[in-house]
mmCIF file of C-alpha atoms in Angstrom:
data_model
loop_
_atom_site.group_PDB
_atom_site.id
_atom_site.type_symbol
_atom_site.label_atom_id
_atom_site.label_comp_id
_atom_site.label_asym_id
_atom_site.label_seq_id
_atom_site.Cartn_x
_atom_site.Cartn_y
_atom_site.Cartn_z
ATOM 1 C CA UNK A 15 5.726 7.537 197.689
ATOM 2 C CA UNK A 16 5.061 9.429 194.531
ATOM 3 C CA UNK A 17 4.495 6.525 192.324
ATOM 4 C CA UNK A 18 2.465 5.130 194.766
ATOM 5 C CA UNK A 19 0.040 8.170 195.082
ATOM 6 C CA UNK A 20 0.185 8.459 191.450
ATOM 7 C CA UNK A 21 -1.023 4.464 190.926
ATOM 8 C CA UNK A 22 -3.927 5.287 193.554
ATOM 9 C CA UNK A 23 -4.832 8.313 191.337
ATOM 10 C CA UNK A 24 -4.988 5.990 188.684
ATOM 11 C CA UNK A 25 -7.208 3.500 190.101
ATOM 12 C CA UNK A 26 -9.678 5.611 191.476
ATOM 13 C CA UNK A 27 -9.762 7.113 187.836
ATOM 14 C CA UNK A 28 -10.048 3.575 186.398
ATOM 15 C CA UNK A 29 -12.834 2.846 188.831
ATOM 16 C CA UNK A 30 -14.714 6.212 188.226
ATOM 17 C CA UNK A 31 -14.124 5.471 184.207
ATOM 18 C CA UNK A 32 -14.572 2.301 183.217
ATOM 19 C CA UNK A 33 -18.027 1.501 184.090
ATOM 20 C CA UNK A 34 -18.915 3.740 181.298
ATOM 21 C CA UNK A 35 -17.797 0.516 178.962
ATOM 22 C CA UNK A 36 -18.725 -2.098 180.560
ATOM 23 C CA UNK A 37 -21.645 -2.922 178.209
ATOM 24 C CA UNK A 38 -18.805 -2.956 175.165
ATOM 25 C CA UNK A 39 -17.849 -6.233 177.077
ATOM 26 C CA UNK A 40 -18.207 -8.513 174.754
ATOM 27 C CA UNK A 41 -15.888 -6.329 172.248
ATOM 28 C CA UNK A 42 -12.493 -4.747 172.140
ATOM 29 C CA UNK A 43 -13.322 -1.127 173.431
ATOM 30 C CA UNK A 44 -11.665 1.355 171.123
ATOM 31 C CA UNK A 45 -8.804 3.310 172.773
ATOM 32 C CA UNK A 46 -8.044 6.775 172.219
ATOM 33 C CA UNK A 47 -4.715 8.117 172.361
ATOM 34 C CA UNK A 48 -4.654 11.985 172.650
ATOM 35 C CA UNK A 49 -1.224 14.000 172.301
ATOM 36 C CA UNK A 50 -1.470 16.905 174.583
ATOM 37 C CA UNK A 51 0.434 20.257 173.495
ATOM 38 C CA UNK A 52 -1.552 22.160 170.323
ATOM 39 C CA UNK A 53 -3.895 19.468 170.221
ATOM 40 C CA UNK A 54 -5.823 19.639 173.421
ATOM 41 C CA UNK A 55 -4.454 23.340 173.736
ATOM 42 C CA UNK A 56 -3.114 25.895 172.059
ATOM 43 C CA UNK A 57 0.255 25.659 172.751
ATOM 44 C CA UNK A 58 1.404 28.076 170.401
ATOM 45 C CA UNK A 59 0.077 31.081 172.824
ATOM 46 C CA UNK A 60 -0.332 29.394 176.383
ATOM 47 C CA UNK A 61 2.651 27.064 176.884
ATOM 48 C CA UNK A 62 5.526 27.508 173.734
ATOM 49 C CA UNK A 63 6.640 30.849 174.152
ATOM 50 C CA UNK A 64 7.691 30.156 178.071
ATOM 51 C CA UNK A 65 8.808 26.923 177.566
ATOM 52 C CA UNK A 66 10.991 28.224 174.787
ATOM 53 C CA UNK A 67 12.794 31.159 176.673
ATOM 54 C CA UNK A 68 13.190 28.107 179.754
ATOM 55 C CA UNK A 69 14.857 26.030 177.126
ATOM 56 C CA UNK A 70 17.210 28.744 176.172
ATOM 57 C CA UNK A 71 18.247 29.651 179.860
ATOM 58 C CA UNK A 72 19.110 25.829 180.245
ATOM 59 C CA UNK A 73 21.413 25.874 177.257
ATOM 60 C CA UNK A 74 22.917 29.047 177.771
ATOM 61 C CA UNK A 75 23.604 28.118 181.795
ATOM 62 C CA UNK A 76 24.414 24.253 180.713
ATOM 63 C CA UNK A 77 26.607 25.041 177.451
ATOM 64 C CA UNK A 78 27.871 28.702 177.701
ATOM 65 C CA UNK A 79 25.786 29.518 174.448
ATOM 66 C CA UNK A 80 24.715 32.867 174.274
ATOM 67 C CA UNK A 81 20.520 33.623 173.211
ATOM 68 C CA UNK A 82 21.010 33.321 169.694
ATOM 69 C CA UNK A 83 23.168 30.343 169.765
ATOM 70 C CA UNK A 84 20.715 28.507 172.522
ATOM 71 C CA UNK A 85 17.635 29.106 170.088
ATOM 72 C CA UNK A 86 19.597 27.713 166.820
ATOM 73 C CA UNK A 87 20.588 25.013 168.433
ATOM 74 C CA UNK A 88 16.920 23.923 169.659
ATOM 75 C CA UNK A 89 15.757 24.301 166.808
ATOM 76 C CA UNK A 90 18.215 22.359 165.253
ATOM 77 C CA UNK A 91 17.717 19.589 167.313
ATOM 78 C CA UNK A 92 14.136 19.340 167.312
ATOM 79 C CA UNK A 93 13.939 19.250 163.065
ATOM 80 C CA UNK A 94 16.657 16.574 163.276
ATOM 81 C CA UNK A 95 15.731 14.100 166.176
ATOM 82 C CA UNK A 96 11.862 15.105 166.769
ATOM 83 C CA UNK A 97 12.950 16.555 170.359
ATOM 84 C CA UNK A 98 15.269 19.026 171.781
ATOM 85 C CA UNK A 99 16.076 16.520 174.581
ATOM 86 C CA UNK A 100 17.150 13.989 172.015
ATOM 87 C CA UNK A 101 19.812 15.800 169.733
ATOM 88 C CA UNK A 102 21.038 17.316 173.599
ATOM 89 C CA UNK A 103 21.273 13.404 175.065
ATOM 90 C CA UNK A 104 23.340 12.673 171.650
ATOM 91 C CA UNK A 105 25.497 15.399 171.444
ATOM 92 C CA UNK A 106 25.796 16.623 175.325
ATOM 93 C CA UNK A 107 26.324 15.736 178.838
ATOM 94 C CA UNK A 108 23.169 16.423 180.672
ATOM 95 C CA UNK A 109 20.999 14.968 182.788
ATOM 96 C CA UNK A 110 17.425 14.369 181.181
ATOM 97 C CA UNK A 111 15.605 14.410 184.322
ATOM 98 C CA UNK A 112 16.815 17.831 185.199
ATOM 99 C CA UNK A 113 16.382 19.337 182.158
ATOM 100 C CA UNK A 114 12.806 18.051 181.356
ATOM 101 C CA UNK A 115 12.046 19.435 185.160
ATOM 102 C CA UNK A 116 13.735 22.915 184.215
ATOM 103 C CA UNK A 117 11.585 23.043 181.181
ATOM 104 C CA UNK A 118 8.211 22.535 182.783
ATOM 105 C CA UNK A 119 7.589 24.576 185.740
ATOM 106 C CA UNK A 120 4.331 24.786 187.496
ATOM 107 C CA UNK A 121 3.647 28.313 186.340
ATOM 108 C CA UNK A 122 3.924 27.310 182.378
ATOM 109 C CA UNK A 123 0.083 26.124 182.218
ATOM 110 C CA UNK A 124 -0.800 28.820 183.910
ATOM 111 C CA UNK A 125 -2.650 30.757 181.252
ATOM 112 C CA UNK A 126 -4.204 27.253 180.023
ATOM 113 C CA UNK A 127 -8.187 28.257 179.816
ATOM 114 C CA UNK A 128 -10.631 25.925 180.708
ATOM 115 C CA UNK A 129 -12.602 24.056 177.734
ATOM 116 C CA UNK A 130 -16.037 23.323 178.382
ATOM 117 C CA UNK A 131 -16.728 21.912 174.290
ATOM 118 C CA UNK A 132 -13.843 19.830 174.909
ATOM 119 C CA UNK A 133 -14.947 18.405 178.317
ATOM 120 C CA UNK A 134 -17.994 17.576 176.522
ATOM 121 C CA UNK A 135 -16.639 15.636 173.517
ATOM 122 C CA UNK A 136 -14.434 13.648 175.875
ATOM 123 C CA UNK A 137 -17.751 12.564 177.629
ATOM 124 C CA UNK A 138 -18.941 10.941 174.629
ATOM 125 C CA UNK A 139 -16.179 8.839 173.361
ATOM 126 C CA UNK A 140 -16.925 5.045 173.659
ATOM 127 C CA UNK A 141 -13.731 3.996 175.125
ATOM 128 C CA UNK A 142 -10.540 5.079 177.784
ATOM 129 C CA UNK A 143 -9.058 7.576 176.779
ATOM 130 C CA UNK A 144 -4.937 8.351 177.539
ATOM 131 C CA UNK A 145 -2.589 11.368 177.042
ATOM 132 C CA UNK A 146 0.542 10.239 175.242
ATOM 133 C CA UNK A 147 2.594 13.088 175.268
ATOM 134 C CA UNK A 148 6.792 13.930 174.654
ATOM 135 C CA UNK A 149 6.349 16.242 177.621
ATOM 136 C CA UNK A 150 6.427 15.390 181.570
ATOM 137 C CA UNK A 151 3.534 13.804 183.376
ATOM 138 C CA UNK A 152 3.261 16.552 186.378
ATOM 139 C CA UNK A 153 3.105 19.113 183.123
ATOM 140 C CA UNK A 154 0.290 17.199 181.517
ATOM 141 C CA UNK A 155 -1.932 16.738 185.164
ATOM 142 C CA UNK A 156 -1.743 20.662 185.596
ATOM 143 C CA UNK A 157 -2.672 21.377 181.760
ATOM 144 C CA UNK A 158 -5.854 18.654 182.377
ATOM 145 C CA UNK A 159 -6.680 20.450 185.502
ATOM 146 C CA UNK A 160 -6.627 23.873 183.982
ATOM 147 C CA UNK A 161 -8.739 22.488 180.821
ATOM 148 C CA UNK A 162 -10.724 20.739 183.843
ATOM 149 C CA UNK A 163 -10.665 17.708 181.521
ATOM 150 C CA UNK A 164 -8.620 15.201 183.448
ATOM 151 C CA UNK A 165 -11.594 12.946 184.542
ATOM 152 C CA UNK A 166 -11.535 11.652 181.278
ATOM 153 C CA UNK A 167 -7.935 10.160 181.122
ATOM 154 C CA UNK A 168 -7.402 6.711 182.471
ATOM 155 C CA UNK A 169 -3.736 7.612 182.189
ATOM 156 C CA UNK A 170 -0.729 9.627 181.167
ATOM 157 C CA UNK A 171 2.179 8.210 179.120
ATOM 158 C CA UNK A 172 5.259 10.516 179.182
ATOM 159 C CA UNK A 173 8.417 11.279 177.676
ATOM 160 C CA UNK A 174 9.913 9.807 180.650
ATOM 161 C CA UNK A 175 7.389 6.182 180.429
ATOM 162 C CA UNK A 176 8.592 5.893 176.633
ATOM 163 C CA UNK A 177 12.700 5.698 177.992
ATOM 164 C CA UNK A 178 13.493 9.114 177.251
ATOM 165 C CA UNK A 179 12.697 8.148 173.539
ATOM 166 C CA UNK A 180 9.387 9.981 172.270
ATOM 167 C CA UNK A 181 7.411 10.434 169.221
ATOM 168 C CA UNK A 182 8.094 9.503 166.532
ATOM 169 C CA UNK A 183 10.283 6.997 167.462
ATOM 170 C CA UNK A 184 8.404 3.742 167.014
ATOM 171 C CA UNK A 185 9.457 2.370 170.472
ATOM 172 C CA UNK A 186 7.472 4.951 172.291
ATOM 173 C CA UNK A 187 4.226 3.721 170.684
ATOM 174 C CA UNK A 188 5.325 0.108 171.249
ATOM 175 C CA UNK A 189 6.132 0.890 174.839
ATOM 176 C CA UNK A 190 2.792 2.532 175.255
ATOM 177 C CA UNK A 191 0.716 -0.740 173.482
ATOM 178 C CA UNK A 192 2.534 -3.189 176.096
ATOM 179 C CA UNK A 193 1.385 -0.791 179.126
ATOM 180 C CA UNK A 194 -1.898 -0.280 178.697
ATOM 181 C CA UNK A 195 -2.702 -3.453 176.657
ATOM 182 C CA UNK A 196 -4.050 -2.184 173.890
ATOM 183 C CA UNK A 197 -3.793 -3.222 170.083
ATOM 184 C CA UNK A 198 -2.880 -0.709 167.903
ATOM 185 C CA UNK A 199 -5.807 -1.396 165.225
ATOM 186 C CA UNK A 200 -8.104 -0.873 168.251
ATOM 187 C CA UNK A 201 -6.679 2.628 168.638
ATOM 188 C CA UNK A 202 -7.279 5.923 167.334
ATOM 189 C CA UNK A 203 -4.847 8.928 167.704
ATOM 190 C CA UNK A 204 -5.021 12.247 167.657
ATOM 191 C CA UNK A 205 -1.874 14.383 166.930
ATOM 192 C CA UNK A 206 -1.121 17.901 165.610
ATOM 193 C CA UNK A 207 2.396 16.412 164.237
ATOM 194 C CA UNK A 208 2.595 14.686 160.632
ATOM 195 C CA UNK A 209 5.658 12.614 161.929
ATOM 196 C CA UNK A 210 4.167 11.561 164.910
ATOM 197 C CA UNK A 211 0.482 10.192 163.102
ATOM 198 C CA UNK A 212 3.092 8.472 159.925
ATOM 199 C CA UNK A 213 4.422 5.869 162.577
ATOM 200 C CA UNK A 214 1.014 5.371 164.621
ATOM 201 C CA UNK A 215 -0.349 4.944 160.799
ATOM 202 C CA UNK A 216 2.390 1.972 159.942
ATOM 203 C CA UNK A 217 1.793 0.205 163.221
ATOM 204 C CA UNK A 218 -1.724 -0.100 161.975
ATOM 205 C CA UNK A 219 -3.606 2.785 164.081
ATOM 206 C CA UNK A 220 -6.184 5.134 162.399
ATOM 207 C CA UNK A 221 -4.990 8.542 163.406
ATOM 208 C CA UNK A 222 -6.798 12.781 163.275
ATOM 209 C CA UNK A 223 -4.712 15.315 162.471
ATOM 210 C CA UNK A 224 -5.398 18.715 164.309
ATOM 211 C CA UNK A 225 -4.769 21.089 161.993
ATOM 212 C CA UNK A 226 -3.137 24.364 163.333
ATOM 213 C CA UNK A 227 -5.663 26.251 161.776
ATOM 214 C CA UNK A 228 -8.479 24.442 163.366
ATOM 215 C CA UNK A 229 -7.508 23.866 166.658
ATOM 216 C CA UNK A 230 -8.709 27.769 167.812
ATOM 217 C CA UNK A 231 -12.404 27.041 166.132
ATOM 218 C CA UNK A 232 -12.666 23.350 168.605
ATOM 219 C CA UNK A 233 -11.847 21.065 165.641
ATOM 220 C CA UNK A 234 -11.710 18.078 167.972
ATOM 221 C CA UNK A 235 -15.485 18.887 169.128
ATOM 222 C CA UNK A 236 -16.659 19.360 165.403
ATOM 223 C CA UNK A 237 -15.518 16.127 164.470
ATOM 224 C CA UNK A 238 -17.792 14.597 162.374
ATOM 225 C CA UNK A 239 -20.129 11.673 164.597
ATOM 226 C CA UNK A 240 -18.376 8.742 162.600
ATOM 227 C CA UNK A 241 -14.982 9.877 164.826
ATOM 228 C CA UNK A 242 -16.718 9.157 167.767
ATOM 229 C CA UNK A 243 -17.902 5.756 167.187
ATOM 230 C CA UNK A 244 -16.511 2.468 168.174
ATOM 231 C CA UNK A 245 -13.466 2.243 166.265
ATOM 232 C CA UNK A 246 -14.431 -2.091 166.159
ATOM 233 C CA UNK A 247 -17.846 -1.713 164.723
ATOM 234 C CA UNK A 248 -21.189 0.212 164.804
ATOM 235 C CA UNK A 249 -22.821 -0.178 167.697
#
């Protein structure tokens, strides 16, 4: 039932979306890709910090570390494999599901503020528009609602869509080409990891790096006009 309700979200977003293309017809649209944590957001104050001390509980409760152990260890993890989840799913027996679910608890985008610059900039991009994100899908629909952004996303691609194998790793992206159809030189993504933007760079996408500097001061909104153009051609 919940895959269901989520592919009638999904139409009726498609349906309330795409019309805003339709006279790119005769073109590929552009497609923008859009990771979510401290790039729509700053995760570094509304989301991290929780998420980190939910992290630790898991690993002391799961693997009898105590704190200083549990935080080592994730951060161990997440320099070597890109994720926590994947050094965990190499080196321990858990169950992925239930620790992505412990992790992201309604209450940790509480505190996300709502974004009326960035609401705006998403109105004037020239194609669809998708979240592609290492984090959980229900995470991603409350941080949307809380930026009150989420009209603008024709879908979400998450940690678990990619097969539990997220950015970097190049068969995320590929997984995330074959489901919504797109070509990767048609697509432009934005990212505030290095890692992540080198592989969308050698599969042939152009790619925005939000700088964590930038991303208080709306960095995505002062792009300069040439960002928001059809990535095919001028119009």
């Amino acid at each position: 039932m919940r895959k269901r309700r989520g592919q009638r979200r999904g139409a009726a977003r498609a349906d309330a979306i795409l019309p805003r293309y339709l006279g790119l017809r005769r073109r590929p649209w552009p497609v923008y890709l859009f990771d979510l944590d401290n790039t729509l957001y700053d995760a570094n104050v509304h989301c991290f910090p929780q998420m980190h001390g939910y992290m630790h509980a898991y690993l002391q409760e799961r693997l009898g570390l105590g704190r200083a152990a549990a935080e080592a260890l994730r951060q161990q993890y997440w320099r070597r494999y890109g994720t926590t989840l994947a050094g965990l799913m190499r080196h321990h027996d858990i169950d992925p599901h239930e620790f992505l679910q412990a992790i992201h608890p309604p209450a940790l985008a509480a505190t996300v503020p709502a974004n009326p610059s960035l609401d705006r900039w998403l109105g004037s991009l020239d194609g669809p528009a998708y979240i592609f994100t290492n984090s959980i899908a229900a995470h991603a629909e409350r941080v949307l609602a809380r930026l009150q952004v989420t009209r603008h996303f024709l879908g979400i691609f998450d940690l678990s869509a990619a097969g539990l194998r997220g950015k970097p790793d190049v068969h995320a992206y590929r997984s995330l080409l074959r489901r919504y159809r797109a070509a990767a030189r048609h697509c432009h993504f934005f990212d505030d990891s290095r890692p992540n933007l080198r592989t969308a760079r050698l599969l042939g996408m152009r790619t925005t790096w939000i700088h964590p500097r930038r991303r208080q001061l709306g960095q995505l909104a002062k792009l300069p006009p040439a960002c928001r153009k059809s990535l095919i051609g001028a119009k």
